[in-house]
Amino acid sequence: MKRPNPTGPAPRRRASALAGLLVAAAGCGGFYVEAEQPEACITQNAVEIPVTVQGVSGSFSQELSYDIGKWFPDLAGATASPDRIVRFLRLQVKVPAAQVGVYLDWLGTFDVTLLPAPGSALQEIAVLRYQKGPGRQLITELDVPSTVSGQNLAEYLQQGVVHFRFAGSGQGVLPAGAWVVNVGGCFYAKVRKGLGDVLR
Amino acid sequence: MRPVALAALLAVLAPAPARPEGAPEAPDPQFGVALTLGVPDGAVLAGVWSPWHGLLLDAGFAYTLSPGIVAGVTFQPFQWVVVPSIRAEYGHYFTTDVGEKIKTWASVPPELQPFIDQASYSWWSGLLGVAFGSRQGFTFRLEGGVGWLTLYVKGASATIPPPDNVTVTIGDTRFTGLIPVARLSFAYYF
């Protein structure tokens, strides 16, 4: 099918304006790539946590480390900026599947505290607190949301690793010997890099 | 330049044969086919429709890591042997298993490989270019510009045995970027 060749100045002006916008976009902002992970959970399986027993009560304090940088290599640097964001979303505590008949009912309360690097000027941050509700029984899994889920914790990464202190107490049917549990930390991560850095 | 390549280039750049005086102007063909190679387009085979002088609409099938579709609108303001062009484009590549290809091309560390499996991507782009040849037959167009790319990598879960003994569950990861785009397309109008 064929048709004649009409011409007109208006489309040319519109094209020129669009061309100008394209050139400006290419020259001003710079090229970049951004990766966003809404939720990544790293669970340490079968962690042995010593419990100090005093009569019918017990307490524990254990340091946990999550190597986020291993799974998100671009987070290995420890600086917080709009280009590098790490947020702690929640902690999951779960009885390993092999431990049939073991429950978390004895666990009355625990706190999770984010630890800065040794010698750092940063302060410890309490990131969540769990308190057992009344009447809860036969608990095999806990999912506790962070109280600081909006805060950028990238500065707390040490070579990509973030360190927490997991401490609490309880009473009742206490674990015999060490408490074996799966402990998972869930994180939000976002990294933005210049295209040149990505290609390098 | 090799003689054959030079001859082909001259053939493309050669203006259409002069029409006899008084003869009506030859109308432009309204349809065509185009083969494009580009980034992030990949390889695209498209149909082209020109509903109005200087305006070219195209849509076609594409392939890079997976099958996809690409559609665009191009404006070439006038007719000559060399013509500037401006183009807006949208493309989408459907979800597919890109694991093996990504692992090969990008040297993904072994511990990350279980988490790269299904992925899809799409983009919008704006390009400026220059077209050579005749709308009465064969043309090729070289274009460059900027694009907004969105890549989704489907989440996955994997357990790494001791000594790590960790289970890692990663949700869908979204990559976005303002990137340079480029394409070289060959078109034949009929």
Short mmCIF file of N, CA and C in Angstrom, two decimals, chain A residues 87-89 127 146-151 188:
data_model
loop_
_atom_site.label_atom_id
_atom_site.label_comp_id
_atom_site.label_asym_id
_atom_site.label_seq_id
_atom_site.Cartn_x
_atom_site.Cartn_y
_atom_site.Cartn_z
N ARG A 87 18.12 -2.89 56.20
CA ARG A 87 17.16 -2.78 57.31
C ARG A 87 16.92 -4.16 57.89
N PHE A 88 16.79 -4.20 59.19
CA PHE A 88 16.48 -5.46 59.86
C PHE A 88 14.96 -5.54 60.02
N LEU A 89 14.38 -6.60 59.49
CA LEU A 89 12.92 -6.68 59.46
C LEU A 89 12.34 -7.51 60.59
N VAL A 127 16.82 -3.90 68.72
CA VAL A 127 16.06 -3.98 67.46
C VAL A 127 14.73 -4.73 67.60
N SER A 146 10.81 -6.46 63.84
CA SER A 146 11.77 -5.48 64.35
C SER A 146 11.04 -4.21 64.76
N THR A 147 11.60 -3.54 65.77
CA THR A 147 11.06 -2.24 66.16
C THR A 147 11.78 -1.10 65.43
N VAL A 148 12.79 -1.44 64.65
CA VAL A 148 13.55 -0.40 63.93
C VAL A 148 13.61 -0.72 62.44
N SER A 149 12.52 -1.26 61.93
CA SER A 149 12.55 -1.76 60.55
C SER A 149 12.75 -0.64 59.52
N GLY A 150 12.53 0.62 59.94
CA GLY A 150 12.72 1.72 58.98
C GLY A 150 14.12 2.30 59.01
N GLN A 151 14.96 1.82 59.90
CA GLN A 151 16.26 2.45 60.10
C GLN A 151 17.33 1.78 59.23
N TYR A 188 16.03 -6.25 54.69
CA TYR A 188 15.76 -5.53 53.45
C TYR A 188 17.09 -4.95 52.99
#
